Amino acid sequence: MTKTITLPRPDDWHLHLRDGAMMEGVLPASRDFARAIIMPNLVPPVVTGADAAAYRDRILAALPEDQGFTPLMTLYLTEATDPADVAAAHADGIATAVKLYPAGATTNSASGVRDIEKVMGVLERMAEIGMPLCMHGEVTNAEVDIFDREAVFIDRVLDPLRRRLPELKIIMEHVTTADGVAYIESAEENLAGSLTVQHLMLNRNQMLVGGIRPHYYCLPILKRSIHQEALRRAATSGDRRFFLGTDSAPHAQHAKENACGCAGVFSAPLAVACYAQVFEEEGALDRLADFASLNGPAYYGLPPNSDTITLIREDAPQPLPETVATGAGPVVVFDPGSPLFWRVAN
Ligand code: DOR
Ligand code: ZN
C-alpha cells in the first residue's frame, strides 16, 4: 500500500561538493536538502574566511536556478590557523563551523592537525564565540587497527579535549561504532553525532564478502554488524543528539575502481529515500523528522526549514540511478544493496 509522509525539508550536516566540473555535476544531486555543511577538504584546502567566501560564491554560481540551497561553509583547521580570522569569518556569517581532520586520516587531510596543542588557541576562541567544531574522529597512528581508530580517538583525543574545554560545541561526524554512540549518549551537552546512509544500511560484510566492493569503501570504514545495529538504534531513537549527515563524497569512477581506490560513498541522490527505508525497517517513521529535519538545526542554533518534502512509499522497488555524469567523469551512485521502496516526490 502506498504511504506518504511529509517532513520539514531536511538538511545535510556533512557534504562534500568538491569544486569545478565535479561540483557542477554533483550539486543537483543534493536537491532534497535545503542546507548543507560543506566540507573544506579541497586541494588546496579551504582554510581562511576569504577561501570560504570564494568557495561559497563558486557553489552559488554553479547552483541550478530552481535549486533552493544554502551552503553552510566550514574552515579547514590547520596548525597555522589564525583564531582572529576564524572569529571574523563566523561573525560575518561566512563560516558556520570549523572542521578538524587529524593529519593523514582521510582524503586531502595532509594539512590537518598533528598536535592538538597547536590549535588550542583556535578552539578556545571558538568555545568563547559558540562556533561549532566538526570532527573526523579517527586516530592515524600506524599501530592502531583501522577498525579501532574511532574508539581510540574517543579515549585519546576527544574525551581529553572535552574535559579541558567543555564549552566547545563538537559534532562527532559520521559516527560508526557502538563506542561512539555510547560516548555521545553519555554527554550532557555540547556533543552530537551525525550518521551516514551507508553506515546505517551496511556493515563490513557487504563490503568484503564474495568480492571487494570499492564503492562501499569510505572512512571511517564500515564496521561489524553490532556497530551498525547501535547506529540504527541511535538514529531512530529520536534522541536530539543524533542527526543526518550523508558524508556524500563523490570520486570519479576510475578513482574508486582502482588498485588504490579513494575513500568515499556518493549517496546524495538517494540519501533521503534511504534514511526513510531505515526508519521504516526500524518501525520509527514517526521519528524521521527529528533525525532528518529538526535535531541538526537545533544543535547548530538555526531554525528548521519552513518548506517541506513529501516521501512516497511505493509497492514496487524503485529504479536506482547507477551513475551521475560530471565533467570530471561519471560518479557511481550508492547502491543500498537491497530494494528501495521510498522516493521523494517531485
Ligand atoms: O570516505 C571519506 N571520503 N571519508 C572522508 O572523511 C573524506 C571523504 C572524501 O573527501 O572523499
Ligand atoms: Zn566527509
CSV table of C-alpha atoms and ligand atoms in Angstrom, one decimal:
chain,number,residue,atom,x,y,z
A,1,MET,CA,0.0,0.0,0.0
A,2,THR,CA,1.4,3.4,-0.9
A,3,LYS,CA,2.1,5.6,2.1
A,4,THR,CA,3.3,9.2,2.2
A,5,ILE,CA,5.0,11.3,4.8
A,6,THR,CA,5.7,15.0,4.8
A,7,LEU,CA,8.7,16.4,6.7
A,8,PRO,CA,10.2,19.9,7.1
A,9,ARG,CA,12.8,19.9,4.3
A,10,PRO,CA,15.9,18.1,5.6
A,11,ASP,CA,19.5,19.5,5.8
A,12,ASP,CA,22.7,17.6,5.2
A,13,TRP,CA,25.1,18.3,8.1
A,14,HIS,CA,28.1,16.8,6.2
A,15,LEU,CA,28.6,17.0,2.5
A,16,HIS,CA,31.5,17.0,0.0
A,17,LEU,CA,30.8,19.1,-3.1
A,18,ARG,CA,34.3,19.3,-4.5
A,19,ASP,CA,35.0,22.1,-7.0
A,20,GLY,CA,34.9,22.9,-10.7
A,21,ALA,CA,33.4,20.4,-13.1
A,22,MET,CA,32.8,17.7,-10.4
A,23,MET,CA,30.9,20.2,-8.2
A,24,GLU,CA,28.7,21.3,-11.1
A,25,GLY,CA,27.9,17.7,-11.8
A,26,VAL,CA,27.0,16.7,-8.3
A,27,LEU,CA,25.3,19.8,-6.9
A,28,PRO,CA,21.9,18.9,-8.3
A,29,ALA,CA,22.0,15.5,-6.5
A,30,SER,CA,21.6,17.4,-3.2
A,31,ARG,CA,18.3,18.9,-4.2
A,32,ASP,CA,16.3,17.2,-1.5
A,33,PHE,CA,18.2,19.3,1.1
A,34,ALA,CA,17.7,22.9,1.9
A,35,ARG,CA,21.1,23.5,3.5
A,36,ALA,CA,24.3,21.6,3.9
A,37,ILE,CA,27.5,21.8,5.9
A,38,ILE,CA,30.2,21.9,3.1
A,39,MET,CA,33.4,20.1,3.8
A,40,PRO,CA,36.6,22.1,3.2
A,41,ASN,CA,39.0,19.3,2.1
A,42,LEU,CA,39.7,20.7,-1.4
A,43,VAL,CA,43.1,20.9,-2.9
A,44,PRO,CA,44.3,23.3,-1.6
A,45,PRO,CA,42.0,23.3,1.4
A,46,VAL,CA,39.5,26.0,2.4
A,47,VAL,CA,41.5,27.5,5.4
A,48,THR,CA,40.7,31.1,5.7
A,49,GLY,CA,37.5,33.2,5.8
A,50,ALA,CA,38.5,34.6,2.4
A,51,ASP,CA,38.9,31.0,1.0
A,52,ALA,CA,35.4,30.1,2.3
A,53,ALA,CA,33.8,33.2,0.9
A,54,ALA,CA,35.3,32.5,-2.6
A,55,TYR,CA,34.3,28.8,-2.4
A,56,ARG,CA,30.7,29.7,-1.4
A,57,ASP,CA,30.5,32.1,-4.4
A,58,ARG,CA,31.6,29.3,-6.7
A,59,ILE,CA,29.0,27.0,-5.3
A,60,LEU,CA,26.2,29.6,-5.6
A,61,ALA,CA,27.3,30.3,-9.2
A,62,ALA,CA,27.1,26.6,-10.1
A,63,LEU,CA,23.7,26.1,-8.5
A,64,PRO,CA,20.9,25.3,-10.9
A,65,GLU,CA,18.4,28.2,-10.9
A,66,ASP,CA,15.5,26.2,-9.5
A,67,GLN,CA,17.5,24.6,-6.6
A,68,GLY,CA,16.9,26.4,-3.4
A,69,PHE,CA,20.1,25.5,-1.4
A,70,THR,CA,22.2,27.3,1.1
A,71,PRO,CA,25.8,26.1,1.6
A,72,LEU,CA,27.0,26.5,5.2
A,73,MET,CA,30.7,26.8,4.9
A,74,THR,CA,33.4,25.3,7.1
A,75,LEU,CA,37.1,26.2,7.6
A,76,TYR,CA,39.8,23.5,7.4
A,77,LEU,CA,41.7,23.6,10.7
A,78,THR,CA,45.5,23.7,10.3
A,79,GLU,CA,48.2,24.3,12.9
A,80,ALA,CA,48.7,27.7,11.4
A,81,THR,CA,45.0,28.8,11.5
A,82,ASP,CA,44.6,32.3,13.0
A,83,PRO,CA,41.9,32.5,15.7
A,84,ALA,CA,41.1,36.1,14.7
A,85,ASP,CA,40.4,35.1,11.1
A,86,VAL,CA,38.1,32.2,12.3
A,87,ALA,CA,36.2,34.5,14.6
A,88,ALA,CA,35.8,37.2,11.9
A,89,ALA,CA,34.5,34.6,9.4
A,90,HIS,CA,32.0,33.4,11.9
A,91,ALA,CA,30.8,36.9,12.9
A,92,ASP,CA,30.4,37.8,9.2
A,93,GLY,CA,28.3,34.8,8.6
A,94,ILE,CA,30.8,33.3,6.1
A,95,ALA,CA,31.8,30.2,8.2
A,96,THR,CA,29.3,28.2,10.2
A,97,ALA,CA,31.8,25.7,11.7
A,98,VAL,CA,35.5,24.6,11.7
A,99,LYS,CA,36.5,21.1,10.5
A,100,LEU,CA,39.2,19.2,12.3
A,101,TYR,CA,40.9,16.4,10.3
A,102,PRO,CA,43.7,14.6,12.1
A,103,ALA,CA,46.6,14.8,9.6
A,104,GLY,CA,46.6,11.7,7.3
A,105,ALA,CA,43.1,10.4,8.4
A,106,THR,CA,41.4,10.6,5.1
A,107,THR,CA,41.2,12.3,1.6
A,108,ASN,CA,43.1,15.5,1.5
A,109,SER,CA,43.9,15.6,5.2
A,110,ALA,CA,47.6,16.2,4.9
A,111,SER,CA,47.3,19.8,6.1
A,112,GLY,CA,45.3,18.7,9.1
A,113,VAL,CA,46.2,18.6,12.8
A,114,ARG,CA,49.1,16.6,14.1
A,115,ASP,CA,49.4,18.1,17.6
A,116,ILE,CA,46.2,19.4,19.2
A,117,GLU,CA,48.2,21.7,21.5
A,118,LYS,CA,48.9,23.8,18.4
A,119,VAL,CA,45.3,24.5,17.7
A,120,MET,CA,44.1,25.1,21.3
A,121,GLY,CA,44.1,28.9,20.8
A,122,VAL,CA,41.6,28.5,17.9
A,123,LEU,CA,39.5,26.0,19.8
A,124,GLU,CA,39.4,28.3,22.9
A,125,ARG,CA,38.3,31.2,20.8
A,126,MET,CA,35.6,29.0,19.1
A,127,ALA,CA,34.3,28.0,22.5
A,128,GLU,CA,34.0,31.7,23.5
A,129,ILE,CA,32.1,32.7,20.5
A,130,GLY,CA,29.9,29.5,20.3
A,131,MET,CA,31.3,28.3,17.0
A,132,PRO,CA,30.9,24.5,16.5
A,133,LEU,CA,33.8,22.1,15.7
A,134,CYS,CA,33.1,19.3,13.2
A,135,MET,CA,35.5,16.4,13.9
A,136,HIS,CA,36.7,13.5,11.8
A,137,GLY,CA,37.1,11.2,14.8
A,138,GLU,CA,39.8,8.7,14.0
A,139,VAL,CA,43.4,8.5,15.2
A,140,THR,CA,46.0,7.9,12.5
A,141,ASN,CA,48.7,6.0,14.4
A,142,ALA,CA,50.1,3.2,12.2
A,143,GLU,CA,49.9,0.8,15.1
A,144,VAL,CA,46.2,1.2,15.6
A,145,ASP,CA,44.0,-1.1,13.6
A,146,ILE,CA,41.7,0.7,11.1
A,147,PHE,CA,38.6,-0.8,12.7
A,148,ASP,CA,39.6,0.5,16.1
A,149,ARG,CA,40.6,4.1,15.1
A,150,GLU,CA,37.3,5.7,16.2
A,151,ALA,CA,37.2,4.1,19.6
A,152,VAL,CA,40.8,5.0,20.3
A,153,PHE,CA,40.2,8.6,19.1
A,154,ILE,CA,37.5,9.0,21.7
A,155,ASP,CA,39.8,7.9,24.5
A,156,ARG,CA,43.0,9.7,23.4
A,157,VAL,CA,41.7,12.9,21.8
A,158,LEU,CA,38.0,13.6,22.1
A,159,ASP,CA,37.4,12.9,25.8
A,160,PRO,CA,40.6,14.8,27.0
A,161,LEU,CA,39.6,17.7,24.8
A,162,ARG,CA,36.1,17.8,26.1
A,163,ARG,CA,37.3,17.7,29.7
A,164,ARG,CA,39.7,20.6,29.0
A,165,LEU,CA,37.2,22.7,27.0
A,166,PRO,CA,33.7,21.6,28.0
A,167,GLU,CA,32.2,24.8,26.5
A,168,LEU,CA,33.3,23.8,23.0
A,169,LYS,CA,30.4,22.6,20.8
A,170,ILE,CA,31.5,19.5,19.0
A,171,ILE,CA,30.0,17.3,16.3
A,172,MET,CA,31.4,13.8,16.0
A,173,GLU,CA,30.8,13.3,12.4
A,174,HIS,CA,29.9,10.0,10.7
A,175,VAL,CA,29.8,8.0,13.9
A,176,THR,CA,30.5,4.4,13.0
A,177,THR,CA,30.7,2.4,16.3
A,178,ALA,CA,28.7,1.5,19.3
A,179,ASP,CA,31.5,3.1,21.3
A,180,GLY,CA,30.8,6.4,19.5
A,181,VAL,CA,27.1,6.1,20.2
A,182,ALA,CA,27.6,5.4,23.9
A,183,TYR,CA,30.1,8.2,24.2
A,184,ILE,CA,27.6,10.7,22.7
A,185,GLU,CA,24.8,9.4,24.8
A,186,SER,CA,26.9,9.9,27.9
A,187,ALA,CA,27.4,13.7,27.2
A,188,GLU,CA,25.0,16.1,28.8
A,189,GLU,CA,25.7,18.9,26.4
A,190,ASN,CA,27.9,20.2,23.6
A,191,LEU,CA,28.3,16.9,21.8
A,192,ALA,CA,26.3,15.5,19.0
A,193,GLY,CA,26.9,13.0,16.2
A,194,SER,CA,25.9,12.7,12.6
A,195,LEU,CA,25.1,9.4,10.8
A,196,THR,CA,25.6,8.4,7.2
A,197,VAL,CA,23.3,6.3,5.0
A,198,GLN,CA,25.9,3.7,4.3
A,199,HIS,CA,26.8,3.1,8.0
A,200,LEU,CA,23.1,2.6,8.8
A,201,MET,CA,22.4,0.3,5.8
A,202,LEU,CA,25.6,-1.7,5.6
A,203,ASN,CA,28.3,-3.4,7.6
A,204,ARG,CA,31.7,-4.6,6.6
A,205,ASN,CA,30.4,-7.9,5.3
A,206,GLN,CA,28.6,-6.2,2.4
A,207,MET,CA,31.9,-4.6,1.5
A,208,LEU,CA,34.1,-7.6,1.8
A,209,VAL,CA,32.2,-11.0,1.4
A,210,GLY,CA,32.2,-12.5,-2.1
A,211,GLY,CA,34.5,-9.8,-3.5
A,212,ILE,CA,35.7,-6.4,-2.6
A,213,ARG,CA,33.3,-3.6,-3.3
A,214,PRO,CA,35.2,-0.4,-3.7
A,215,HIS,CA,32.1,1.8,-3.9
A,216,TYR,CA,31.4,0.8,-0.2
A,217,TYR,CA,34.9,1.9,0.9
A,218,CYS,CA,34.8,5.1,2.9
A,219,LEU,CA,36.4,6.5,6.0
A,220,PRO,CA,35.7,5.8,8.8
A,221,ILE,CA,35.4,2.3,7.3
A,222,LEU,CA,32.2,0.2,7.6
A,223,LYS,CA,32.3,-1.8,10.9
A,224,ARG,CA,30.8,-5.1,12.1
A,225,SER,CA,27.1,-5.6,12.4
A,226,ILE,CA,26.9,-5.0,16.2
A,227,HIS,CA,28.1,-1.4,15.5
A,228,GLN,CA,25.6,-1.0,12.6
A,229,GLU,CA,22.8,-2.0,15.0
A,230,ALA,CA,23.9,0.5,17.6
A,231,LEU,CA,23.9,3.3,14.9
A,232,ARG,CA,20.4,2.3,13.7
A,233,ARG,CA,19.1,2.4,17.3
A,234,ALA,CA,20.7,5.8,17.9
A,235,ALA,CA,19.4,7.3,14.6
A,236,THR,CA,15.8,6.1,15.2
A,237,SER,CA,15.6,6.9,18.9
A,238,GLY,CA,14.5,10.5,18.5
A,239,ASP,CA,17.5,11.5,20.7
A,240,ARG,CA,18.2,15.1,19.8
A,241,ARG,CA,22.0,14.4,19.8
A,242,PHE,CA,21.9,12.4,16.6
A,243,PHE,CA,21.1,13.8,13.1
A,244,LEU,CA,21.6,13.4,9.4
A,245,GLY,CA,24.9,13.9,7.7
A,246,THR,CA,25.4,11.9,4.5
A,247,ASP,CA,29.2,12.4,4.1
A,248,SER,CA,28.3,12.0,0.4
A,249,ALA,CA,31.8,12.1,-1.1
A,250,PRO,CA,32.0,11.8,-4.9
A,251,HIS,CA,35.1,10.5,-6.6
A,252,ALA,CA,35.2,9.7,-10.4
A,253,GLN,CA,34.5,6.0,-11.1
A,254,HIS,CA,38.1,5.3,-12.2
A,255,ALA,CA,39.5,6.7,-8.9
A,256,LYS,CA,37.3,4.2,-7.0
A,257,GLU,CA,37.7,1.2,-9.2
A,258,ASN,CA,41.5,1.3,-8.8
A,259,ALA,CA,44.3,-0.8,-7.2
A,260,CYS,CA,44.4,2.0,-4.6
A,261,GLY,CA,40.8,3.3,-4.6
A,262,CYS,CA,39.7,6.5,-3.0
A,263,ALA,CA,37.6,6.6,0.2
A,264,GLY,CA,34.1,8.0,-0.2
A,265,VAL,CA,30.5,7.0,-1.0
A,266,PHE,CA,28.3,9.1,-3.2
A,267,SER,CA,24.9,8.8,-1.7
A,268,ALA,CA,23.4,12.3,-2.2
A,269,PRO,CA,20.9,11.4,-5.0
A,270,LEU,CA,19.2,8.6,-2.8
A,271,ALA,CA,20.1,9.7,0.7
A,272,VAL,CA,16.7,10.9,1.9
A,273,ALA,CA,14.9,7.8,0.5
A,274,CYS,CA,17.5,5.5,2.1
A,275,TYR,CA,17.1,7.1,5.5
A,276,ALA,CA,13.3,6.7,5.2
A,277,GLN,CA,13.8,3.0,4.4
A,278,VAL,CA,16.0,2.5,7.5
A,279,PHE,CA,13.4,4.3,9.7
A,280,GLU,CA,10.6,2.2,8.2
A,281,GLU,CA,12.5,-1.0,8.9
A,282,GLU,CA,13.0,0.1,12.5
A,283,GLY,CA,9.3,1.0,12.9
A,284,ALA,CA,10.3,4.6,13.6
A,285,LEU,CA,9.0,6.6,10.7
A,286,ASP,CA,7.4,9.0,13.2
A,287,ARG,CA,10.9,10.0,14.3
A,288,LEU,CA,12.3,10.6,10.8
A,289,ALA,CA,11.6,14.3,11.0
A,290,ASP,CA,13.6,14.6,14.3
A,291,PHE,CA,16.6,13.0,12.7
A,292,ALA,CA,16.4,14.5,9.2
A,293,SER,CA,14.9,17.9,9.8
A,294,LEU,CA,14.9,19.1,13.4
A,295,ASN,CA,17.8,17.8,15.6
A,296,GLY,CA,20.5,19.2,13.3
A,297,PRO,CA,19.2,22.8,13.1
A,298,ALA,CA,18.5,22.8,16.9
A,299,TYR,CA,22.1,21.8,17.6
A,300,TYR,CA,23.5,24.4,15.2
A,301,GLY,CA,21.2,27.0,16.7
A,302,LEU,CA,19.3,27.5,13.4
A,303,PRO,CA,15.6,27.4,12.7
A,304,PRO,CA,14.2,24.3,10.9
A,305,ASN,CA,13.3,24.9,7.3
A,306,SER,CA,9.8,26.2,6.7
A,307,ASP,CA,9.2,24.3,3.4
A,308,THR,CA,8.5,20.6,3.3
A,309,ILE,CA,9.2,17.5,1.3
A,310,THR,CA,7.0,14.5,0.8
A,311,LEU,CA,8.2,11.0,0.7
A,312,ILE,CA,6.2,8.3,-1.0
A,313,ARG,CA,6.4,4.6,-0.2
A,314,GLU,CA,5.8,2.6,-3.4
A,315,ASP,CA,4.7,-1.0,-3.6
A,316,ALA,CA,7.5,-1.8,-6.1
A,317,PRO,CA,11.2,-1.3,-5.7
A,318,GLN,CA,12.4,2.0,-7.1
A,319,PRO,CA,14.7,2.2,-10.1
A,320,LEU,CA,18.1,3.2,-8.9
A,321,PRO,CA,20.4,5.6,-10.8
A,322,GLU,CA,23.8,3.9,-11.5
A,323,THR,CA,25.9,6.9,-12.2
A,324,VAL,CA,25.8,10.7,-12.3
A,325,ALA,CA,27.7,12.2,-15.2
A,326,THR,CA,30.1,15.1,-14.4
A,327,GLY,CA,32.7,17.0,-16.4
A,328,ALA,CA,35.2,15.1,-14.3
A,329,GLY,CA,33.9,11.7,-15.4
A,330,PRO,CA,31.0,9.5,-14.2
A,331,VAL,CA,30.4,9.1,-10.4
A,332,VAL,CA,28.9,5.8,-9.2
A,333,VAL,CA,25.8,6.3,-7.0
A,334,PHE,CA,25.5,4.4,-3.7
A,335,ASP,CA,23.7,1.1,-4.1
A,336,PRO,CA,21.7,0.3,-1.0
A,337,GLY,CA,22.2,-3.4,-1.6
A,338,SER,CA,18.5,-4.2,-1.0
A,339,PRO,CA,15.3,-2.9,-2.7
A,340,LEU,CA,14.5,0.7,-2.0
A,341,PHE,CA,10.7,1.4,-1.8
A,342,TRP,CA,10.8,5.1,-0.9
A,343,ARG,CA,11.2,8.1,-3.2
A,344,VAL,CA,11.0,11.8,-2.7
A,345,ALA,CA,8.0,13.4,-4.5
A,346,ASN,CA,8.9,16.0,-7.2
B,1,DOR,O1,35.2,8.4,2.9
B,1,DOR,C1,35.6,9.5,3.0
B,1,DOR,N1,35.7,10.4,2.0
B,1,DOR,N2,35.8,10.0,4.3
B,1,DOR,C2,36.3,11.2,4.5
B,1,DOR,O2,36.5,11.5,5.6
B,1,DOR,C3,36.6,12.1,3.4
B,1,DOR,C4,35.8,11.8,2.2
B,1,DOR,C5,36.3,12.4,0.9
B,1,DOR,O3,36.6,13.6,0.9
B,1,DOR,O4,36.4,11.7,-0.1
B,2,ZN,ZN,33.4,13.6,4.9
